[in-house]
XYZ file of C-alpha atoms in Angstrom:
737
model
C -9.301 -45.254 -27.333
C -8.229 -42.874 -24.589
C -9.979 -42.867 -21.243
C -11.636 -39.765 -19.886
C -12.629 -39.060 -16.299
C -14.573 -35.981 -15.232
C -12.630 -33.938 -12.675
C -14.179 -31.976 -9.839
C -12.731 -28.940 -8.084
C -13.771 -30.151 -4.650
C -14.983 -26.691 -3.663
C -18.684 -26.113 -3.021
C -20.392 -23.466 -5.123
C -24.007 -22.634 -4.361
C -26.656 -20.046 -5.097
C -28.528 -18.934 -1.991
C -31.897 -17.190 -2.037
C -34.322 -16.413 0.753
C -37.765 -17.818 1.355
C -40.702 -16.378 3.238
C -39.681 -18.588 6.151
C -36.226 -17.008 6.240
C -37.805 -13.603 6.728
C -40.085 -14.951 9.452
C -37.129 -16.551 11.217
C -34.978 -13.425 11.046
C -34.494 -11.487 14.269
C -36.727 -8.383 14.078
C -33.872 -6.359 15.575
C -31.659 -7.459 12.677
C -34.228 -6.389 10.099
C -34.747 -3.055 11.833
C -31.004 -2.438 11.877
C -30.807 -3.289 8.184
C -33.609 -0.893 7.306
C -32.105 1.891 9.379
C -28.629 1.499 7.899
C -29.975 1.279 4.359
C -31.827 4.571 4.751
C -28.915 6.330 6.414
C -26.580 5.298 3.602
C -29.149 6.222 0.929
C -29.715 9.678 2.405
C -25.972 10.155 2.725
C -25.380 9.300 -0.913
C -28.214 11.543 -2.065
C -26.600 14.426 -0.201
C -23.234 13.701 -1.791
C -24.793 13.755 -5.270
C -26.589 16.996 -4.469
C -23.337 18.620 -3.371
C -21.484 17.189 -6.368
C -24.048 18.771 -8.670
C -23.134 22.130 -7.134
C -19.409 21.412 -7.710
C -18.847 21.219 -3.961
C -17.319 17.727 -4.174
C -13.821 18.087 -5.581
C -13.207 14.995 -7.658
C -15.490 12.035 -8.386
C -18.696 11.138 -6.572
C -19.005 7.384 -7.054
C -22.496 6.805 -5.724
C -23.408 3.439 -4.217
C -27.162 4.071 -4.526
C -28.737 0.740 -5.428
C -25.842 -1.298 -4.082
C -26.387 -0.699 -0.358
C -27.913 -4.133 0.249
C -24.677 -6.005 -0.350
C -22.669 -3.937 2.104
C -25.318 -3.749 4.824
C -26.245 -7.422 4.586
C -22.644 -8.599 4.762
C -21.332 -6.221 7.433
C -24.163 -5.937 9.925
C -23.190 -9.200 11.620
C -19.511 -8.285 12.029
C -17.660 -7.122 15.111
C -15.396 -4.103 15.303
C -12.297 -6.332 15.244
C -13.381 -7.796 11.927
C -11.851 -5.852 9.052
C -13.092 -4.684 5.681
C -11.337 -3.189 2.690
C -13.363 -1.450 0.039
C -13.395 -0.317 -3.533
C -13.400 3.106 -5.178
C -17.202 2.962 -4.934
C -17.032 2.392 -1.214
C -19.153 4.910 0.728
C -21.693 2.209 1.574
C -19.010 -0.258 2.614
C -17.340 2.284 4.885
C -20.596 3.551 6.365
C -21.984 0.072 6.986
C -18.826 -0.863 8.917
C -18.660 2.429 10.794
C -22.384 2.400 11.655
C -22.163 -1.185 12.886
C -19.167 -0.215 15.030
C -20.883 2.827 16.515
C -24.260 1.174 17.134
C -23.144 -2.396 17.794
C -25.511 -3.409 15.011
C -28.549 -2.225 17.000
C -30.840 0.483 15.649
C -33.869 2.144 17.224
C -36.054 3.146 14.293
C -37.814 5.732 16.453
C -34.471 7.347 17.324
C -32.456 6.560 14.216
C -29.719 9.142 14.629
C -28.225 9.420 18.120
C -25.359 11.847 18.586
C -22.581 9.393 17.759
C -24.260 8.451 14.475
C -24.765 12.119 13.608
C -21.078 12.768 14.275
C -20.129 9.825 12.077
C -22.221 11.067 9.159
C -20.786 14.559 9.408
C -17.203 13.390 9.706
C -17.570 11.054 6.723
C -19.117 13.791 4.612
C -16.342 16.160 5.682
C -13.757 13.665 4.429
C -15.471 13.363 1.068
C -15.499 17.158 0.808
C -11.787 17.276 1.647
C -12.142 19.020 5.007
C -9.901 18.999 8.056
C -12.441 17.303 10.332
C -12.638 14.279 8.029
C -11.256 10.897 9.030
C -8.045 11.521 7.085
C -7.964 15.277 7.419
C -9.482 15.622 3.963
C -6.665 13.826 2.169
C -8.528 10.649 1.334
C -11.755 12.054 0.000
C -14.404 9.927 -1.630
C -12.233 6.987 -2.631
C -10.000 6.615 0.442
C -12.139 6.232 3.548
C -10.550 4.688 6.607
C -11.349 4.348 10.295
C -9.127 1.669 11.805
C -10.883 1.744 15.164
C -14.041 0.550 13.418
C -12.248 -2.077 11.342
C -12.658 0.016 8.186
C -9.178 -0.595 6.787
C -9.538 1.672 3.780
C -11.443 1.998 0.541
C -9.240 2.097 -2.520
C -9.121 4.019 -5.790
C -7.133 1.285 -7.536
C -9.300 -1.475 -8.954
C -8.614 -4.538 -6.809
C -5.822 -2.661 -5.038
C -7.058 -3.254 -1.500
C -7.401 -7.026 -1.786
C -3.765 -7.979 -0.935
C -3.867 -5.639 2.091
C -6.989 -7.477 3.233
C -5.034 -10.734 3.075
C -2.414 -9.175 5.343
C -5.069 -8.234 7.857
C -6.485 -11.752 7.699
C -2.989 -13.181 8.207
C -2.596 -11.059 11.345
C -5.971 -12.244 12.620
C -5.138 -15.906 12.003
C -1.631 -15.797 13.462
C -2.802 -13.538 16.277
C -4.959 -16.526 17.285
C -8.295 -14.728 16.988
C -11.617 -15.733 15.439
C -11.800 -12.449 13.567
C -12.157 -12.235 9.798
C -11.679 -9.785 6.948
C -13.932 -9.015 3.994
C -12.493 -7.462 0.850
C -14.992 -5.767 -1.442
C -14.367 -5.405 -5.148
C -16.451 -5.315 -8.300
C -16.925 -7.124 -11.559
C -14.190 -5.004 -13.117
C -11.700 -6.188 -10.494
C -12.457 -9.862 -10.945
C -10.013 -10.176 -13.835
C -7.109 -8.307 -12.263
C -3.927 -9.982 -11.092
C -3.904 -8.663 -7.534
C -7.267 -10.317 -6.847
C -6.430 -13.658 -8.428
C -2.937 -13.810 -6.885
C -4.429 -13.081 -3.482
C -7.051 -15.791 -3.932
C -4.301 -18.325 -4.477
C -2.277 -17.132 -1.505
C -5.268 -16.877 0.851
C -6.463 -20.344 -0.074
C -3.009 -21.915 0.254
C -2.522 -20.359 3.694
C -6.155 -20.833 4.852
C -6.601 -17.173 5.694
C -9.928 -15.939 7.143
C -10.528 -13.734 4.097
C -13.885 -13.356 2.383
C -13.717 -12.184 -1.224
C -16.907 -10.200 -1.760
C -17.760 -9.438 -5.381
C -20.239 -6.620 -5.900
C -21.225 -7.569 -9.418
C -23.070 -4.535 -10.767
C -22.357 -5.755 -14.308
C -20.697 -2.572 -15.544
C -17.086 -1.373 -15.369
C -17.957 2.259 -16.154
C -19.854 1.487 -19.382
C -18.442 -1.932 -20.314
C -20.741 -4.851 -19.545
C -19.290 -7.846 -17.776
C -20.317 -10.124 -20.656
C -17.913 -8.203 -22.900
C -14.877 -9.026 -20.775
C -15.594 -12.391 -19.185
C -16.650 -15.690 -20.714
C -18.372 -16.706 -17.485
C -20.216 -13.788 -15.886
C -20.841 -15.751 -12.696
C -17.834 -14.174 -11.072
C -17.848 -16.391 -7.985
C -16.634 -19.125 -10.343
C -13.174 -17.631 -9.869
C -13.014 -19.309 -6.477
C -13.254 -22.761 -8.020
C -9.791 -22.472 -9.529
C -8.302 -21.915 -6.088
C -10.383 -24.427 -4.090
C -12.348 -21.584 -2.514
C -16.035 -22.347 -1.892
C -18.461 -19.770 -3.226
C -21.923 -18.356 -2.681
C -23.929 -16.492 -5.313
C -26.746 -14.272 -4.006
C -29.156 -11.550 -4.998
C -27.443 -8.448 -3.650
C -30.708 -6.543 -3.738
C -31.877 -8.867 -0.941
C -29.876 -7.885 2.172
C -31.105 -10.872 4.139
C -29.877 -13.305 1.476
C -26.492 -11.592 1.587
C -26.475 -11.771 5.370
C -27.288 -15.488 5.413
C -24.634 -16.295 2.807
C -21.987 -14.335 4.686
C -22.982 -15.986 7.965
C -22.436 -19.395 6.359
C -19.112 -18.303 4.881
C -18.074 -16.716 8.170
C -18.383 -19.997 9.999
C -15.776 -21.428 7.648
C -13.492 -18.440 8.115
C -13.776 -18.227 11.904
C -13.035 -21.912 12.414
C -9.794 -21.897 10.417
C -11.078 -23.751 7.357
C -9.895 -21.056 4.964
C -11.213 -18.424 2.593
C -14.538 -18.039 0.811
C -16.097 -15.969 -1.958
C -19.531 -14.361 -2.087
C -20.861 -12.821 -5.276
C -23.723 -10.383 -4.815
C -25.541 -9.250 -7.944
C -26.267 -5.566 -7.416
C -27.011 -2.550 -9.556
C -25.801 1.014 -9.369
C -28.728 3.232 -10.195
C -26.517 5.992 -11.559
C -23.576 6.316 -13.910
C -20.013 5.607 -12.793
C -19.778 9.122 -11.387
C -22.449 11.723 -10.721
C -26.226 11.916 -10.655
C -27.150 10.838 -14.184
C -28.261 7.270 -14.986
C -26.232 5.073 -17.295
C -28.938 5.348 -19.935
C -28.098 9.032 -20.325
C -24.760 7.887 -21.743
C -26.237 5.268 -24.019
C -24.833 2.067 -22.546
C -27.909 0.961 -20.587
C -31.585 0.836 -21.465
C -34.126 2.786 -19.429
C -36.196 -0.379 -19.176
C -33.290 -2.226 -17.589
C -32.795 0.545 -15.067
C -36.490 0.667 -14.195
C -36.616 -3.082 -13.610
C -33.669 -2.935 -11.219
C -35.104 0.069 -9.362
C -38.140 -2.044 -8.551
C -35.745 -4.402 -6.774
C -34.356 -1.590 -4.601
C -33.017 -3.150 -1.363
C -34.708 -0.415 0.706
C -38.055 -1.358 -0.791
C -37.374 -5.065 -0.309
C -36.625 -4.849 3.392
C -39.529 -2.442 4.055
C -41.917 -4.691 2.156
C -40.884 -7.834 4.029
C -41.027 -6.075 7.401
C -44.479 -4.725 6.570
C -45.689 -8.245 5.718
C -44.459 -9.397 9.102
C -46.195 -6.545 10.898
C -42.902 -5.079 12.069
C -43.493 -1.665 10.486
C -46.068 0.243 8.463
C -45.837 2.838 5.694
C -45.754 5.698 8.190
C -42.919 3.993 10.059
C -40.912 3.561 6.865
C -41.469 7.211 5.981
C -40.360 8.209 9.470
C -37.095 6.316 9.005
C -36.455 8.079 5.708
C -37.365 11.472 7.146
C -34.996 11.005 10.075
C -32.164 9.962 7.762
C -32.732 12.947 5.477
C -32.916 15.335 8.447
C -29.633 13.964 9.770
C -27.944 14.616 6.456
C -29.441 18.083 6.193
C -27.966 18.829 9.606
C -24.561 17.451 8.593
C -24.559 19.499 5.407
C -25.551 22.642 7.328
C -22.494 22.253 9.550
C -20.180 22.151 6.551
C -21.873 24.311 3.909
C -23.108 27.892 3.931
C -24.652 30.390 1.527
C -22.014 32.165 -0.513
C -21.997 35.761 0.796
C -21.115 37.012 -2.681
C -23.912 35.125 -4.442
C -27.047 34.183 -2.506
C -28.023 31.660 -5.210
C -24.956 29.556 -4.517
C -23.549 27.613 -1.603
C -19.945 27.157 -0.569
C -17.922 25.146 1.908
C -17.353 27.042 5.135
C -13.841 28.505 4.641
C -12.710 27.810 8.208
C -13.152 24.061 7.656
C -10.513 23.636 4.953
C -7.218 22.007 5.989
C -4.253 24.288 6.573
C -2.168 24.260 3.348
C 0.854 23.700 5.570
C -0.540 20.217 6.245
C 0.195 19.167 2.657
C 3.420 17.231 3.314
C 2.906 16.380 6.984
C 2.983 12.665 7.701
C 4.619 11.377 4.520
C 6.738 9.290 6.864
C 7.428 8.951 10.561
C 9.557 11.546 12.335
C 11.770 8.605 13.439
C 11.105 9.199 17.130
C 10.869 5.429 17.470
C 14.667 5.310 17.243
C 15.066 7.508 20.322
C 17.011 5.774 23.066
C 18.424 3.058 20.823
C 22.150 2.400 20.871
C 23.961 4.206 18.045
C 27.328 2.919 16.889
C 29.045 4.287 13.796
C 31.577 1.697 12.629
C 33.968 4.381 11.345
C 34.195 5.663 14.915
C 34.412 2.254 16.598
C 37.599 1.807 18.649
C 36.880 -1.599 20.094
C 37.454 -5.088 18.776
C 36.273 -6.536 15.475
C 35.341 -9.977 14.288
C 35.659 -11.392 10.806
C 32.525 -12.245 8.853
C 31.318 -12.464 5.286
C 28.849 -9.808 4.238
C 26.090 -12.350 3.513
C 26.575 -13.953 6.911
C 26.190 -10.529 8.517
C 22.851 -10.227 6.715
C 21.642 -13.524 8.182
C 23.128 -12.821 11.621
C 21.389 -9.452 11.840
C 18.030 -11.004 11.002
C 18.667 -13.812 13.474
C 19.380 -11.320 16.253
C 16.345 -9.175 15.522
C 13.976 -12.139 15.229
C 15.341 -13.447 18.507
C 14.584 -10.181 20.308
C 11.352 -9.208 18.495
C 8.764 -11.933 18.017
C 6.737 -9.669 15.721
C 9.231 -9.973 12.867
C 8.354 -12.425 10.107
C 10.114 -13.068 6.801
C 8.241 -13.528 3.532
C 9.606 -14.345 0.096
C 10.273 -16.919 -2.560
C 12.502 -19.742 -1.262
C 13.481 -17.886 1.918
C 12.636 -21.053 3.859
C 14.666 -23.414 1.677
C 18.191 -23.858 0.266
C 19.788 -23.163 3.639
C 19.000 -19.479 3.541
C 17.295 -18.746 0.252
C 19.064 -18.333 -3.058
C 21.986 -16.397 -1.552
C 22.083 -17.400 2.110
C 20.511 -14.228 3.464
C 18.072 -16.207 5.646
C 20.546 -18.913 6.639
C 19.436 -20.765 9.750
C 16.266 -18.741 10.258
C 13.712 -21.317 9.100
C 15.176 -23.999 11.351
C 15.361 -21.706 14.363
C 12.087 -19.783 14.065
C 9.840 -22.179 12.170
C 7.382 -21.985 9.279
C 5.116 -19.413 10.928
C 7.889 -16.799 10.887
C 9.987 -17.719 7.839
C 7.451 -18.191 5.088
C 8.045 -19.274 1.541
C 5.613 -17.571 -0.803
C 4.071 -18.315 -4.188
C 5.701 -16.537 -7.122
C 3.286 -13.629 -6.834
C 5.059 -10.480 -5.673
C 1.914 -8.385 -6.049
C 0.056 -10.533 -3.543
C 2.728 -11.219 -0.961
C 4.168 -7.716 -0.724
C 0.600 -6.373 -0.509
C -0.086 -8.906 2.220
C 3.002 -7.523 3.944
C 1.490 -4.057 3.682
C -1.712 -5.236 5.332
C 0.310 -6.894 8.070
C 2.268 -3.709 8.692
C -0.911 -1.621 8.844
C -2.405 -4.030 11.377
C 0.650 -3.599 13.608
C 0.811 -7.010 15.266
C 3.666 -8.111 13.008
C 6.669 -6.510 11.327
C 7.087 -8.074 7.869
C 10.420 -8.381 6.111
C 9.625 -9.081 2.462
C 12.241 -10.287 0.000
C 12.114 -9.668 -3.735
C 14.620 -12.073 -5.213
C 15.553 -9.438 -7.813
C 14.645 -5.742 -7.844
C 13.168 -5.841 -11.347
C 10.272 -7.797 -9.856
C 9.062 -4.570 -8.289
C 7.423 -3.770 -11.605
C 4.949 -6.647 -11.282
C 4.073 -5.383 -7.795
C 4.292 -1.667 -8.489
C 0.746 -0.852 -7.371
C 1.208 -2.467 -3.982
C 4.704 -1.048 -3.490
C 4.053 2.540 -4.538
C 0.289 3.210 -4.601
C -0.521 1.230 -1.484
C 2.429 0.735 0.892
C 4.244 3.949 0.018
C 1.148 6.148 0.265
C -0.721 4.456 3.116
C 0.504 6.776 5.861
C 0.091 10.112 4.100
C -3.058 9.336 2.091
C -5.038 8.399 5.194
C -4.017 11.427 7.240
C -0.393 10.874 8.236
C -0.875 8.697 11.313
C -0.760 5.149 9.922
C 2.417 3.314 10.837
C 3.724 1.118 8.017
C 6.651 -0.892 9.465
C 7.649 -2.963 6.439
C 11.146 -3.828 5.216
C 11.615 -4.804 1.568
C 14.938 -6.526 0.853
C 16.370 -6.981 -2.616
C 19.744 -7.291 -4.325
C 21.442 -5.632 -7.273
C 22.953 -8.390 -9.415
C 24.871 -6.476 -12.077
C 27.799 -8.505 -13.268
C 26.180 -11.860 -12.523
C 24.911 -12.534 -16.044
C 21.198 -12.587 -15.251
C 20.296 -10.164 -18.033
C 18.009 -7.247 -18.580
C 15.134 -8.325 -16.350
C 17.044 -9.230 -13.177
C 19.801 -6.666 -12.727
C 18.423 -3.197 -12.111
C 19.347 -0.806 -9.319
C 15.988 0.249 -7.834
C 17.307 3.288 -5.926
C 16.328 5.822 -8.570
C 12.773 4.497 -8.786
C 12.193 4.449 -5.041
C 13.830 7.844 -4.477
C 11.023 9.467 -6.452
C 8.292 7.623 -4.509
C 7.165 9.507 -1.419
C 6.883 7.442 1.735
C 9.780 5.033 1.229
C 13.089 5.187 3.048
C 16.113 3.579 1.370
C 19.316 2.071 2.743
C 22.240 0.860 0.620
C 25.142 -0.456 2.747
C 28.626 -0.861 1.320
C 29.997 -3.106 4.079
C 28.894 -5.582 6.712
C 29.304 -3.294 9.738
C 27.111 -0.659 8.175
C 24.581 -3.302 7.163
C 24.029 -4.293 10.771
C 23.322 -0.750 11.952
C 21.241 0.221 8.935
C 19.126 -2.939 8.992
C 18.515 -2.584 12.721
C 17.297 0.969 12.148
C 15.097 -0.178 9.270
C 13.514 -2.841 11.458
C 12.778 -0.304 14.191
C 11.318 2.432 12.003
C 7.559 2.725 11.511
C 8.025 3.358 7.786
C 8.496 1.161 4.734
C 12.229 0.802 4.115
C 13.868 -0.533 0.964
C 17.067 -2.428 1.757
C 19.313 -2.666 -1.294
C 22.123 -5.199 -1.236
C 24.674 -6.069 -3.937
C 25.762 -9.548 -4.961
C 29.364 -8.344 -5.346
C 29.477 -7.781 -1.595
C 27.921 -11.070 -0.468
C 31.072 -13.189 -0.543
C 33.321 -10.345 0.541
C 35.484 -10.989 3.606
C 34.456 -8.274 6.019
C 34.296 -7.290 9.679
C 31.710 -6.175 12.210
C 32.256 -4.671 15.672
C 32.766 -7.367 18.275
C 29.584 -6.456 20.163
C 25.984 -7.606 20.201
C 24.416 -6.812 16.848
C 21.963 -4.350 18.397
C 23.365 -0.976 17.338
C 21.742 1.292 14.777
C 22.913 3.748 12.144
C 20.045 6.254 12.093
C 18.887 8.359 9.158
C 21.024 11.382 8.385
C 24.362 9.679 8.999
C 26.623 9.284 5.948
C 30.263 8.149 6.126
C 33.307 9.951 4.773
C 35.473 7.121 3.465
C 38.273 9.424 2.335
C 38.912 13.076 3.103
C 40.006 15.400 0.298
C 39.683 18.887 -1.124
C 39.463 18.621 -4.932
C 36.074 16.986 -5.508
C 33.215 15.423 -3.541
C 32.583 11.895 -4.802
C 29.234 10.474 -3.664
C 28.347 6.807 -3.975
C 26.735 3.761 -2.331
C 26.789 -0.040 -2.346
C 29.707 -1.746 -4.148
C 30.560 1.388 -6.117
C 32.077 2.892 -2.971
C 34.974 0.449 -3.307
C 35.266 1.108 -7.036
C 35.379 4.825 -6.323
C 38.186 4.322 -3.790
C 40.178 2.354 -6.343
C 39.667 5.045 -8.985
C 40.730 7.832 -6.622
C 43.934 6.008 -5.827
C 44.632 5.403 -9.527
C 44.127 9.032 -10.556
C 45.826 10.642 -7.595
C 43.119 13.290 -7.377
C 42.503 14.553 -3.830
C 38.882 13.480 -3.626
C 36.557 13.332 -0.647
C 34.475 10.167 -0.837
C 31.063 10.083 0.816
C 29.255 6.779 1.320
C 25.577 7.763 1.489
C 24.198 4.798 3.461
C 20.695 6.390 3.465
C 19.399 7.408 0.023
C 15.890 8.860 0.404
C 15.158 12.576 0.600
C 14.242 12.558 4.288
C 17.165 10.414 5.425
C 20.158 11.652 3.414
C 22.913 13.366 5.398
C 22.590 16.718 3.635
C 24.833 18.372 6.213
C 27.850 16.176 5.536
C 27.345 16.492 1.785
C 26.936 20.259 1.989
C 30.043 20.782 4.097
C 32.061 18.738 1.622
C 30.742 20.609 -1.431
C 31.499 23.955 0.175
C 35.081 22.754 0.565
C 35.642 21.095 -2.842
C 33.251 23.068 -5.104
C 32.821 20.019 -7.363
C 30.689 16.858 -7.305
C 30.958 13.459 -8.976
C 28.031 11.092 -8.459
C 28.949 7.433 -8.879
C 26.539 4.571 -9.455
C 26.567 1.390 -11.465
C 23.225 1.089 -13.190
C 21.508 2.367 -16.309
C 21.247 6.108 -16.837
C 17.498 6.042 -17.469
C 16.436 4.862 -14.021
C 19.453 6.495 -12.420
C 19.442 7.552 -8.788
C 22.069 10.156 -9.597
C 19.737 12.092 -11.872
C 17.420 12.779 -8.957
C 20.285 13.464 -6.568
C 22.048 15.855 -8.986
C 18.880 17.931 -9.217
C 18.591 18.083 -5.425
C 22.248 19.045 -5.000
C 22.223 21.847 -7.534
C 19.100 23.288 -5.930
C 20.642 23.172 -2.461
C 24.312 23.991 -3.172
C 24.438 25.744 -6.543
C 26.301 28.778 -5.182
C 29.238 26.584 -4.107
C 29.677 24.697 -7.391
C 32.477 25.750 -9.757
C 31.449 23.321 -12.480
C 28.430 21.188 -13.452
C 27.763 18.109 -11.376
C 29.292 15.127 -13.163
C 27.861 11.634 -13.110
C 29.179 8.113 -13.567
C 26.458 5.646 -14.593
C 25.946 2.627 -16.778
C 24.681 2.971 -20.321
C 21.180 3.582 -21.592
C 20.428 -0.094 -22.134
C 19.808 -2.569 -19.351
C 22.672 -5.044 -18.891
C 22.331 -8.071 -21.124
C 23.423 -11.705 -20.889
C 26.595 -11.457 -22.963
C 29.529 -11.034 -20.596
C 31.102 -8.452 -22.869
C 27.908 -6.476 -23.398
C 27.009 -6.638 -19.731
C 30.357 -5.159 -18.780
C 29.903 -2.425 -21.375
C 26.508 -1.558 -19.907
C 27.555 -1.016 -16.286
C 30.016 1.173 -14.414
C 33.028 -0.033 -12.471
C 36.420 1.416 -11.539
C 37.387 2.378 -15.107
C 34.281 4.504 -15.557
C 34.926 6.275 -12.259
C 38.470 7.056 -13.414
C 37.010 8.641 -16.542
C 34.606 10.638 -14.410
C 37.421 11.928 -12.218
C 39.345 12.952 -15.330
C 36.334 15.032 -16.382
C 36.318 16.681 -12.971
C 40.042 17.400 -13.260
C 39.474 19.057 -16.631
C 36.629 21.072 -15.170
C 38.831 22.201 -12.320
C 41.296 23.643 -14.828
C 38.569 25.470 -16.673
C 37.189 26.856 -13.425
C 40.648 28.147 -12.452
C 41.014 29.885 -15.792
C 37.606 31.563 -15.373
C 38.574 32.821 -11.938
C 41.790 34.319 -13.338
C 39.878 36.013 -16.164
C 37.430 37.531 -13.674
C 40.160 39.151 -11.574
């Protein structure tokens, strides 16, 4: 008969509840601060719902009424350098952190709203209303509240979307040798999502000071947690990752505070992550001022029972028992909070002069419409004063090098001169430079704290990179082994990293480099071979470089590592083993945005390409004998393309052929063709022609893979189409004479 032995996770998991003695032992100043913050947040949320009912809140009003105890209890003991990320229902999380920052966690119940608190309430409300004086200039609104000075790193509209960023902040705190910590708030609906679970694994493996805080209000909109999870004790998730957990009554702010204090000791001493689950209850529906029972998914009796457990009532009741306050004192706190919100509303709202029964937002407070695209990316001033060297203009000596060795040498040089740079990715620390040699020698020279092998969890580690970049103490270089893996991390790449600067007002630096390689022709099949340029070109916030040779790689990568924007670095496996050259100088020069290269001058057609297809285009031009001008883009994103060089060429040739290798569906050329015809239509004598791969992704079969991608032969065919178009254009000109 087989033997069986019961296994244990080794991670503590406890339920903590308060006793009468806990309340007696609590610092009266702490309890007063809790009561004051609870009432300020409650009055704030009531005002938001009132304005939403008058259609003065554009978009959702996710009220946190009922859930304030979890946020206040967990945050009131934090310092300003401690960070928090929040959920889409995050007003209470943001306000608790901001109030604690402004007041230092001290509240005078007889003077609840000093000037700095009043200013905070008004500015937060202005952001939710979409007004210029808001924290993000009105761009973030209800679901994207951020104040970095206070350690409020951003609430997030994507379920679980802020959790990987929180890990990045915690990484910066740990490796910045602080005792600071980060709390990431998410709900029961987020507890099943990959970004949360991947981040748990990563945070536990790397012992990050990250507290996973589950606000379990039992409903994801109208779906009860018992419908989607076999175990509704959501702190159980920590057990699978060796993360100790605490389960508490979130309607008891002191219980939450005590649990977080215990967890914080673990985090601040380097022992690793923790999870706290607070059972809370939102008194209203997902959005707006109606209860869930109005929509049929909750019983009125259930709602009434939870309202009796209101955290405001709980704290007031316990303080009254202890003789710390009386009913008149509690009413005074509420009256002060309501008066503060009335004053904040009065500064932002006025009677509609055309209808005295209605109110409107004061027109002068709206953002200037011209602000709409400001701050999508940096203005690149950070490159000012750096040494620019364009290899096509270099007249000095050269030294021989393989392309892949230039990749590693550039990173070596930058890491040597900038201690903030760290490298993250799968196997980057092994195999003598990762799977292709791009990080050759780096792990040995710079050690495991700067060249870090990651779990196979792109969503978590690129999101962690985003949090690192936002923090600013480090400059992450993240490697995706293949570009197709961007799809499993799409939220972090596009919704989080790409939008972080603009969404929060345009001032957030996001210095992150994402390296990946196009592997068409290598036989890796449909899920490893894509060219990501077309996808990233449509995503605001990202810059893109695509070097065709080693000398360009050095200058482009140096610029990418100096910019305060996320930059996608696309490489191609066909170039890695290529014998190449770089200028015989220190590898410190840059090739800034807006600097393409003319690889061949001509007058018949402008051929535009990047990566390895530049060489294929040169071969095709020589084979056809057409007098083509070949432009190597280098920079591919809208803000960085050298439109001037392209425009001057088109005005000379009056024809364009766009050359790329990958599938037509995700084609970069489709986007670029649209831009070119909008900008230079009057100088075109024929439609823009394109060379791409087929509709299908390349497959494993060598024959089918070759049929699916473009190389020299396809460029020759494209040039023949241009030649035919030139003849037709000449005939039309003769007919029009």
